[in-house]
Structure formats: C-alpha cells, structure tokens
Coordinates of N, CA and C in Angstrom, one line a residue:
M320 N -16.3 26.9 -27.9 CA -17.6 26.3 -27.7 C -18.1 25.8 -29.1
D321 N -18.5 24.5 -29.2 CA -18.9 24.0 -30.5 C -20.4 24.3 -30.7
E322 N -20.9 24.0 -31.9 CA -22.3 24.4 -32.2 C -23.3 23.7 -31.3
K323 N -23.2 22.5 -31.0 CA -24.1 21.7 -30.1 C -24.1 22.3 -28.7
T324 N -22.9 22.7 -28.2 CA -22.9 23.3 -26.9 C -23.6 24.6 -26.8
A325 N -23.3 25.4 -27.9 CA -24.0 26.7 -28.0 C -25.5 26.6 -28.0
E326 N -25.9 25.6 -28.7 CA -27.4 25.5 -28.8 C -28.0 25.1 -27.5
L327 N -27.3 24.1 -26.8 CA -27.8 23.8 -25.5 C -27.8 25.0 -24.5
R328 N -26.7 25.8 -24.6 CA -26.6 27.0 -23.7 C -27.8 27.9 -24.0
D329 N -28.1 28.2 -25.3 CA -29.2 29.0 -25.6 C -30.5 28.5 -25.1
I330 N -30.8 27.2 -25.2 CA -32.0 26.6 -24.7 C -32.0 26.7 -23.2
F331 N -30.9 26.6 -22.4 CA -30.9 26.7 -21.0 C -31.2 28.1 -20.6
I332 N -30.6 29.1 -21.3 CA -30.9 30.5 -20.9 C -32.4 30.9 -21.2
E333 N -32.8 30.4 -22.3 CA -34.3 30.7 -22.6 C -35.2 30.1 -21.6
A334 N -34.9 28.9 -21.1 CA -35.8 28.2 -20.2 C -35.7 28.7 -18.7
T335 N -34.5 29.2 -18.3 CA -34.3 29.6 -17.0 C -34.1 31.1 -16.7
G336 N -33.8 31.8 -17.8 CA -33.5 33.2 -17.7 C -32.2 33.4 -17.0
S337 N -31.3 32.5 -16.9 CA -30.0 32.6 -16.3 C -29.0 31.8 -17.1
D338 N -27.7 32.3 -17.0 CA -26.7 31.5 -17.7 C -25.7 30.9 -16.6
T339 N -26.2 30.7 -15.4 CA -25.4 30.1 -14.4 C -26.3 29.1 -13.6
V340 N -25.7 28.0 -13.4 CA -26.4 26.9 -12.5 C -25.5 26.6 -11.4
T341 N -26.1 26.5 -10.2 CA -25.4 26.1 -9.0 C -25.8 24.6 -8.7
E342 N -24.9 23.8 -8.7 CA -25.1 22.3 -8.5 C -24.5 21.8 -7.3
Q343 N -25.3 21.2 -6.4 CA -24.8 20.5 -5.2 C -24.2 19.2 -5.5
Q344 N -22.9 19.0 -5.1 CA -22.2 17.8 -5.4 C -22.6 16.7 -4.4
S345 N -22.7 15.5 -4.9 CA -23.0 14.4 -4.0 C -21.8 13.4 -4.0
E346 N -21.8 12.6 -3.0 CA -20.6 11.8 -2.9 C -20.7 10.6 -3.8
S347 N -19.6 10.3 -4.6 CA -19.5 9.2 -5.4 C -18.4 8.3 -5.0
R348 N -18.6 7.0 -4.9 CA -17.6 6.1 -4.3 C -16.4 6.1 -5.2
G349 N -15.2 6.2 -4.5 CA -14.0 6.1 -5.3 C -13.5 7.4 -5.7
S350 N -14.0 8.5 -5.3 CA -13.4 9.8 -5.7 C -13.4 10.8 -4.6
L351 N -12.3 11.5 -4.5 CA -12.2 12.5 -3.4 C -12.6 13.9 -3.9
A352 N -13.1 14.0 -5.1 CA -13.5 15.3 -5.6 C -14.5 16.0 -4.7
D353 N -15.4 15.3 -4.0 CA -16.4 15.9 -3.3 C -16.4 15.3 -1.9
V354 N -15.4 14.7 -1.4 CA -15.3 14.1 -0.1 C -14.4 14.9 0.8
D355 N -14.8 15.4 1.9 CA -14.0 16.1 2.9 C -14.1 15.5 4.3
D356 N -14.4 14.3 4.4 CA -14.7 13.6 5.6 C -13.7 12.4 5.8
P357 N -12.7 12.7 6.7 CA -11.7 11.6 7.0 C -12.3 10.3 7.4
E358 N -13.4 10.4 8.2 CA -14.1 9.2 8.6 C -14.7 8.3 7.5
A359 N -15.3 9.1 6.5 CA -15.8 8.4 5.4 C -14.7 7.7 4.5
V360 N -13.6 8.5 4.4 CA -12.5 7.9 3.6 C -11.9 6.7 4.3
R361 N -11.8 6.8 5.6 CA -11.2 5.7 6.4 C -12.1 4.5 6.3
E362 N -13.3 4.6 6.2 CA -14.3 3.5 6.1 C -14.1 2.8 4.8
R363 N -13.9 3.7 3.8 CA -13.7 3.1 2.4 C -12.4 2.4 2.3
V364 N -11.3 2.9 2.9 CA -10.1 2.2 3.0 C -10.3 0.9 3.7
R365 N -11.0 0.8 4.8 CA -11.3 -0.4 5.6 C -12.0 -1.4 4.7
D366 N -13.0 -0.9 3.9 CA -13.7 -1.8 3.0 C -12.8 -2.5 2.0
T367 N -11.8 -1.7 1.4 CA -10.9 -2.3 0.5 C -10.0 -3.3 1.2
V368 N -9.5 -3.0 2.4 CA -8.7 -3.9 3.2 C -9.5 -5.2 3.4
A369 N -10.7 -5.1 3.7 CA -11.5 -6.3 4.0 C -11.7 -7.1 2.8
T370 N -11.9 -6.5 1.6 CA -12.1 -7.2 0.4 C -10.8 -7.9 0.1
M371 N -9.6 -7.3 0.3 CA -8.4 -7.9 0.0 C -8.1 -9.1 0.9
R372 N -8.5 -9.0 2.2 CA -8.4 -10.1 3.2 C -9.2 -11.3 2.7
E373 N -10.4 -11.1 2.2 CA -11.2 -12.2 1.7 C -10.6 -12.8 0.5
R374 N -9.9 -12.1 -0.3 CA -9.4 -12.6 -1.6 C -8.0 -13.2 -1.4
Y375 N -7.1 -12.7 -0.5 CA -5.8 -13.2 -0.4 C -5.5 -13.7 1.0
A376 N -4.5 -14.6 1.1 CA -4.0 -15.1 2.4 C -2.9 -14.1 2.8
F377 N -3.2 -13.3 3.8 CA -2.3 -12.3 4.3 C -1.2 -13.1 5.2
D378 N 0.0 -12.6 5.0 CA 1.1 -13.2 5.7 C 1.4 -12.6 7.1
T379 N 0.6 -11.6 7.5 CA 0.7 -11.0 8.8 C -0.6 -11.1 9.5
D380 N -0.6 -10.9 10.9 CA -1.8 -11.0 11.7 C -2.4 -9.7 12.2
F381 N -1.9 -8.6 11.4 CA -2.5 -7.3 11.8 C -4.0 -7.3 11.6
D382 N -4.7 -6.6 12.5 CA -6.1 -6.4 12.3 C -6.4 -5.4 11.3
D383 N -7.7 -5.2 11.0 CA -8.0 -4.2 10.0 C -7.7 -2.8 10.4
D384 N -7.9 -2.5 11.7 CA -7.5 -1.1 12.2 C -6.0 -0.8 11.9
A385 N -5.2 -1.7 12.2 CA -3.8 -1.6 12.0 C -3.5 -1.5 10.6
L386 N -4.1 -2.3 9.7 CA -3.9 -2.1 8.3 C -4.3 -0.9 7.7
V387 N -5.5 -0.4 8.2 CA -6.0 1.0 7.7 C -4.9 2.0 8.1
A388 N -4.5 2.0 9.4 CA -3.4 3.0 9.8 C -2.1 2.8 9.0
L389 N -1.8 1.6 8.6 CA -0.6 1.4 7.7 C -0.8 2.1 6.4
V390 N -2.0 1.9 5.7 CA -2.2 2.4 4.5 C -2.2 3.9 4.5
V391 N -2.9 4.5 5.5 CA -2.9 5.9 5.6 C -1.4 6.5 5.8
G392 N -0.7 5.8 6.7 CA 0.7 6.2 6.9 C 1.6 6.1 5.7
Y393 N 1.4 5.1 4.9 CA 2.1 4.8 3.7 C 1.9 6.0 2.7
F394 N 0.7 6.4 2.5 CA 0.4 7.4 1.5 C 0.7 8.8 2.1
D395 N 0.9 8.9 3.4 CA 1.4 10.1 4.0 C 2.9 10.2 4.0
G396 N 3.6 9.2 3.5 CA 5.0 9.2 3.3 C 5.8 8.7 4.5
D397 N 5.2 7.9 5.4 CA 5.9 7.4 6.5 C 6.7 6.2 6.1
A398 N 7.9 6.2 6.6 CA 8.9 5.1 6.4 C 8.4 3.8 7.2
D399 N 8.9 2.6 6.8 CA 8.5 1.5 7.5 C 8.8 1.5 9.0
A400 N 10.0 2.2 9.3 CA 10.4 2.3 10.6 C 9.5 3.1 11.4
D401 N 9.0 4.2 10.9 CA 8.0 5.0 11.5 C 6.7 4.3 11.8
L402 N 6.2 3.5 10.8 CA 5.0 2.8 10.9 C 5.2 1.7 12.0
A403 N 6.4 1.1 12.1 CA 6.7 0.1 13.1 C 6.5 0.6 14.5
V404 N 7.0 1.8 14.6 CA 6.8 2.4 16.0 C 5.3 2.8 16.3
E405 N 4.6 3.2 15.3 CA 3.2 3.6 15.5 C 2.4 2.3 15.8
L406 N 2.7 1.2 15.1 CA 1.9 0.0 15.2 C 2.5 -1.0 16.2
D407 N 3.6 -0.6 16.8 CA 4.3 -1.5 17.8 C 4.6 -2.9 17.1
A408 N 5.3 -2.8 16.1 CA 5.7 -4.0 15.2 C 7.1 -3.8 14.7
S409 N 7.6 -4.8 14.1 CA 8.9 -4.7 13.5 C 8.9 -4.1 12.1
P410 N 9.9 -3.4 11.6 CA 9.9 -3.0 10.2 C 9.7 -4.1 9.2
E411 N 10.2 -5.3 9.5 CA 10.0 -6.4 8.7 C 8.5 -6.8 8.5
A412 N 7.8 -6.7 9.6 CA 6.4 -7.1 9.7 C 5.6 -6.0 8.9
I413 N 6.0 -4.8 9.0 CA 5.3 -3.7 8.2 C 5.6 -3.9 6.7
R414 N 6.8 -4.2 6.3 CA 7.1 -4.5 5.0 C 6.2 -5.6 4.4
T415 N 6.1 -6.7 5.2 CA 5.3 -7.8 4.8 C 3.8 -7.4 4.6
A416 N 3.4 -6.6 5.6 CA 1.9 -6.2 5.5 C 1.7 -5.2 4.3
R417 N 2.7 -4.4 4.0 CA 2.6 -3.6 2.8 C 2.4 -4.4 1.6
F418 N 3.2 -5.5 1.5 CA 3.1 -6.4 0.3 C 1.8 -7.1 0.3
D419 N 1.2 -7.5 1.5 CA -0.1 -8.0 1.5 C -1.1 -7.1 0.9
L420 N -0.9 -5.8 1.0 CA -1.8 -4.8 0.5 C -1.4 -4.2 -0.8
H421 N -0.4 -4.9 -1.5 CA 0.0 -4.5 -2.8 C 0.7 -3.1 -2.8
L422 N 1.2 -2.7 -1.6 CA 1.9 -1.4 -1.5 C 3.5 -1.6 -1.6
V423 N 4.0 -1.4 -2.7 CA 5.4 -1.7 -3.0 C 6.1 -0.3 -3.3
R424 N 7.2 -0.1 -2.5 CA 7.9 1.1 -2.8 C 8.9 0.9 -3.9
D425 N 9.3 2.0 -4.5 CA 10.3 2.0 -5.5 C 11.6 1.3 -5.1
A426 N 12.0 1.6 -3.8 CA 13.2 1.0 -3.2 C 13.1 -0.5 -3.2
D427 N 11.9 -1.0 -3.0 CA 11.7 -2.5 -2.9 C 12.0 -3.1 -4.3
R428 N 12.0 -2.3 -5.3 CA 12.1 -2.9 -6.6 C 13.6 -2.7 -7.2
E429 N 14.4 -2.3 -6.3 CA 15.8 -2.1 -6.8 C 16.6 -3.5 -6.7
F430 N 16.3 -4.3 -7.7 CA 16.9 -5.6 -7.8 C 18.3 -5.6 -8.4
P431 N 19.2 -6.4 -8.0 CA 20.6 -6.5 -8.6 C 20.6 -7.4 -9.8
F432 N 19.5 -7.5 -10.5 CA 19.4 -8.4 -11.7 C 18.2 -7.9 -12.6
D433 N 18.1 -8.5 -13.7 CA 17.0 -8.1 -14.6 C 15.6 -8.4 -14.0
A434 N 14.8 -7.4 -13.7 CA 13.5 -7.5 -13.1 C 12.5 -8.3 -14.0
D435 N 12.6 -8.1 -15.3 CA 11.6 -8.8 -16.2 C 11.9 -10.3 -16.2
R436 N 13.2 -10.6 -16.2 CA 13.6 -12.1 -16.2 C 13.1 -12.7 -14.9
F437 N 13.3 -11.9 -13.8 CA 12.9 -12.4 -12.4 C 11.4 -12.7 -12.4
D438 N 10.6 -11.7 -12.9 CA 9.2 -11.8 -13.0 C 8.7 -13.1 -13.7
N439 N 9.4 -13.3 -14.9 CA 9.0 -14.4 -15.8 C 9.3 -15.7 -15.1
L440 N 10.4 -15.8 -14.3 CA 10.8 -17.0 -13.5 C 9.7 -17.3 -12.4
L441 N 9.4 -16.1 -11.7 CA 8.4 -16.3 -10.7 C 7.0 -16.8 -11.2
V442 N 6.6 -16.2 -12.3 CA 5.4 -16.6 -12.9 C 5.4 -18.1 -13.4
D443 N 6.6 -18.5 -13.8 CA 6.7 -19.9 -14.2 C 6.8 -20.9 -13.0
G444 N 6.9 -20.3 -11.8 CA 6.9 -21.2 -10.6 C 8.3 -21.7 -10.2
A445 N 9.3 -21.0 -10.7 CA 10.7 -21.4 -10.3 C 10.9 -21.2 -8.8
D446 N 11.7 -22.1 -8.3 CA 12.1 -22.0 -6.8 C 13.3 -21.0 -6.7
D447 N 13.7 -20.7 -5.5 CA 14.7 -19.7 -5.2 C 16.1 -20.2 -5.8
E448 N 16.4 -21.5 -5.7 CA 17.6 -22.0 -6.1 C 17.7 -21.9 -7.7
T449 N 16.6 -22.3 -8.3 CA 16.6 -22.2 -9.8 C 16.8 -20.7 -10.3
I450 N 16.1 -19.8 -9.6 CA 16.2 -18.4 -10.0 C 17.6 -17.9 -9.7
A451 N 18.2 -18.3 -8.6 CA 19.6 -17.9 -8.3 C 20.6 -18.3 -9.2
E452 N 20.4 -19.6 -9.7 CA 21.3 -20.1 -10.7 C 21.2 -19.4 -12.0
T453 N 19.9 -19.2 -12.4 CA 19.6 -18.6 -13.7 C 20.1 -17.1 -13.7
L454 N 19.9 -16.4 -12.7 CA 20.3 -15.0 -12.7 C 21.7 -14.8 -12.1
D455 N 22.4 -15.8 -11.7 CA 23.7 -15.8 -11.1 C 23.9 -14.9 -10.0
V456 N 23.0 -15.1 -9.0 CA 23.0 -14.3 -7.7 C 22.8 -15.3 -6.6
P457 N 23.2 -14.9 -5.3 CA 23.0 -15.8 -4.2 C 21.5 -16.0 -4.0
V458 N 21.3 -17.2 -3.4 CA 19.9 -17.6 -3.0 C 19.3 -16.6 -2.1
E459 N 20.1 -16.1 -1.1 CA 19.6 -15.2 -0.1 C 19.1 -13.9 -0.8
V460 N 19.7 -13.5 -1.9 CA 19.3 -12.2 -2.6 C 17.9 -12.5 -3.2
V461 N 17.7 -13.6 -3.8 CA 16.4 -14.0 -4.4 C 15.3 -14.0 -3.3
A462 N 15.7 -14.7 -2.2 CA 14.7 -14.8 -1.2 C 14.2 -13.4 -0.7
E463 N 15.2 -12.4 -0.6 CA 14.9 -11.1 -0.1 C 14.1 -10.3 -1.1
C464 N 14.3 -10.6 -2.4 CA 13.6 -9.8 -3.5 C 12.3 -10.4 -3.9
R465 N 12.0 -11.7 -3.6 CA 10.9 -12.4 -4.1 C 9.5 -11.7 -3.5
P466 N 9.5 -11.4 -2.3 CA 8.1 -10.9 -1.8 C 7.6 -9.6 -2.5
A467 N 8.6 -8.7 -2.7 CA 8.2 -7.5 -3.5 C 7.7 -7.7 -4.9
A468 N 8.4 -8.6 -5.5 CA 8.1 -8.9 -6.9 C 6.8 -9.7 -7.0
E469 N 6.6 -10.6 -6.0 CA 5.3 -11.3 -6.0 C 4.1 -10.4 -5.7
A470 N 4.4 -9.4 -4.8 CA 3.3 -8.4 -4.6 C 2.9 -7.7 -5.8
D471 N 3.9 -7.3 -6.6 CA 3.6 -6.5 -7.8 C 2.9 -7.4 -8.8
I472 N 3.2 -8.7 -8.8 CA 2.6 -9.7 -9.7 C 1.1 -9.8 -9.3
R473 N 0.9 -10.0 -8.0 CA -0.5 -10.1 -7.6 C -1.3 -8.8 -7.9
S474 N -0.6 -7.7 -7.7 CA -1.3 -6.4 -8.0 C -1.6 -6.3 -9.5
S475 N -0.7 -6.7 -10.3 CA -0.9 -6.7 -11.8 C -2.1 -7.6 -12.2
R476 N -2.1 -8.8 -11.6 CA -3.1 -9.7 -11.9 C -4.5 -9.2 -11.6
A477 N -4.6 -8.3 -10.6 CA -5.8 -7.6 -10.2 C -6.0 -6.3 -10.9
N478 N -5.3 -6.1 -12.0 CA -5.3 -4.8 -12.7 C -4.9 -3.6 -11.8
Y479 N -4.1 -3.8 -10.8 CA -3.7 -2.8 -9.9 C -4.9 -2.1 -9.1
R480 N -6.0 -2.8 -9.1 CA -7.3 -2.3 -8.6 C -7.1 -1.8 -7.1
F481 N -6.5 -2.6 -6.3 CA -6.5 -2.3 -4.9 C -5.6 -1.1 -4.6
R482 N -4.4 -1.2 -5.2 CA -3.4 -0.1 -5.1 C -4.0 1.2 -5.6
D483 N -4.7 1.1 -6.7 CA -5.2 2.4 -7.3 C -6.4 2.9 -6.4
D484 N -7.2 2.0 -5.8 CA -8.3 2.4 -5.0 C -7.7 3.2 -3.7
F485 N -6.7 2.6 -3.2 CA -6.0 3.3 -2.0 C -5.5 4.7 -2.4
A486 N -4.8 4.7 -3.6 CA -4.2 6.0 -4.1 C -5.3 7.0 -4.4
E487 N -6.4 6.6 -5.0 CA -7.4 7.6 -5.3 C -8.1 8.1 -4.0
L488 N -8.1 7.4 -3.0 CA -8.8 7.8 -1.7 C -7.8 8.7 -0.9
L489 N -6.5 8.4 -1.1 CA -5.6 9.0 -0.1 C -4.5 10.0 -0.7
T490 N -4.6 10.3 -1.9 CA -3.6 11.2 -2.6 C -4.0 12.6 -2.5
D491 N -5.2 12.9 -1.9 CA -5.5 14.3 -1.7 C -4.7 14.8 -0.5
D492 N -3.8 15.7 -0.8 CA -2.8 16.1 0.2 C -3.4 16.5 1.5
D493 N -4.3 17.5 1.5 CA -4.8 18.1 2.6 C -5.6 17.0 3.5
L494 N -6.4 16.2 2.8 CA -7.2 15.2 3.5 C -6.3 14.1 4.1
S495 N -5.3 13.6 3.3 CA -4.5 12.5 3.8 C -3.6 13.0 5.0
N496 N -3.2 14.3 5.0 CA -2.4 14.8 6.1 C -3.3 14.9 7.4
R497 N -4.6 15.3 7.2 CA -5.4 15.4 8.4 C -5.7 14.0 8.9
M498 N -5.9 13.0 8.0 CA -6.1 11.6 8.4 C -4.9 11.1 9.2
A499 N -3.8 11.3 8.7 CA -2.6 10.8 9.4 C -2.5 11.5 10.8
E500 N -2.7 12.8 10.9 CA -2.7 13.4 12.2 C -3.7 12.8 13.2
D501 N -5.0 12.6 12.6 CA -6.0 12.0 13.4 C -5.7 10.7 13.9
A502 N -5.1 9.8 13.0 CA -4.8 8.5 13.3 C -3.8 8.4 14.4
R503 N -2.8 9.3 14.4 CA -1.8 9.4 15.5 C -2.3 9.8 16.8
R504 N -3.4 10.5 16.8 CA -4.1 10.9 18.1 C -5.2 9.9 18.4
D505 N -5.3 8.8 17.6 CA -6.2 7.7 17.9 C -7.6 8.2 18.0
G506 N -7.9 9.1 17.0 CA -9.3 9.6 16.9 C -9.4 10.3 15.6
L507 N -10.7 10.3 15.0 CA -10.9 11.0 13.8 C -11.8 12.1 13.9
R508 N -11.4 13.3 13.3 CA -12.2 14.5 13.4 C -13.3 14.4 12.3
E509 N -14.6 14.6 12.8 CA -15.7 14.6 11.8 C -15.7 16.0 11.1
A510 N -15.6 15.9 9.8 CA -15.6 17.2 9.0 C -16.4 17.1 7.8
T511 N -17.6 16.7 7.8 CA -18.4 16.7 6.6 C -19.0 18.1 6.3
E512 N -18.9 18.4 5.1 CA -19.3 19.8 4.8 C -19.8 19.8 3.4
D513 N -21.0 20.3 3.1 CA -21.6 20.5 1.8 C -20.7 21.4 1.0
I514 N -20.5 21.0 -0.3 CA -19.7 21.8 -1.2 C -20.6 22.2 -2.4
E515 N -20.6 23.5 -2.7 CA -21.3 24.0 -3.8 C -20.3 24.5 -4.8
T516 N -20.6 24.2 -6.1 CA -19.8 24.7 -7.2 C -20.6 25.4 -8.2
D517 N -20.1 26.6 -8.5 CA -20.8 27.4 -9.6 C -20.2 27.0 -11.0
V518 N -21.1 26.6 -11.8 CA -20.7 26.2 -13.1 C -21.3 27.2 -14.1
S519 N -20.5 27.8 -14.9 CA -21.0 28.8 -15.9 C -21.1 28.1 -17.2
L520 N -22.2 28.2 -17.9 CA -22.3 27.7 -19.2 C -22.1 28.7 -20.3

C-alpha cells in the first residue's frame, strides 16, 4: 500500500468508523463483470448485429434472431454443421454468415500460401486470377480462401470492434453455456440478480 492509499484509508476509517465498504455493482455496457442475465446479454448481442447490418452488406438473408443464435453458438464452440442443423441452413450458409459477423475460425485461415501476401493483394483490389497467378495456386483455391481473408480485413478496419464486443459479452463460460441451452429450447431464462461485493481497504 503506497503512502497516498494509506492516507485515503485513514481518512475513510476516521469518517466512517469502519474499514470495509459494501458496494452494489451496477450494469455497465460491454462488460460481463456484473451481468448475470442471459436476456440482457442477448439483447446486447442483437444490438451489435443490428449495427453491423446497418454498416455492412450481409451476404446471407438470416434474420437477427438467427444471427444472434449463430453468435451464441459460435462462442459456445458449436461447429458450422451443428449450427446448420439448429438454424435449418447449409454449413456453407453458416460459414458465410459468420464472415458477415467477422467471426473467423483459425481453421478458416489455414491458407496454402503466404497469408500476408494474400491480404496485400486483396487490399490492392486484385482479382482471383491475378492472385492465383501471383501465388501460384489454382483460382478455385483463391476463391475458397478469399471470404475468410476479406472478413478479417473488414474486422481489422473496424479495429476488431464487433468481434471483440461479441467476445466480451459471451466468453463468460457459465453465462454463455446457459444462453446456448436456452436458445436451443427456444426460450430464455430470466435470471437477474443483484450482486454485492465486499471491498476491504
């Protein structure tokens, strides 16, 4: 404890006659530190999806409910095939929707060529044929890899804002697991609960 902290502690004890303060936490947007309500988190995911829809031209026609379920499932570790069954869609459509939402898996980035050169060519506006010739790979391979790389580029240009917002909301293991279970039952359990934290000075 530094000198300034010790001084503040002494003032607090003198003023209150106690060395412990109980502080009620309030909800702060963008943090799960004090949120235990799947419904509230789901609405915040929906808000982020809606913002992305306004900013980008999505390549799929999933509605916001489906996209929210996709985001929740993605962070719960569901594979594209599992999400396809849940949302009655093809795995290819799920993959495209993930890219719309800047959700790129490590496996999507396993390119058979130098990823940095690929990104530079994409940023320069090169077409598939030019990229294939430059990287000495078939055009079909470039076409298959392009969507994942372009999703990462869009995410980078947004400073990874949307991906990070989703991650911050949904990487609390207990909460995301409950949300995934609730989504599969097509209903969300209301579980708001005040949290008190004892802070010793």
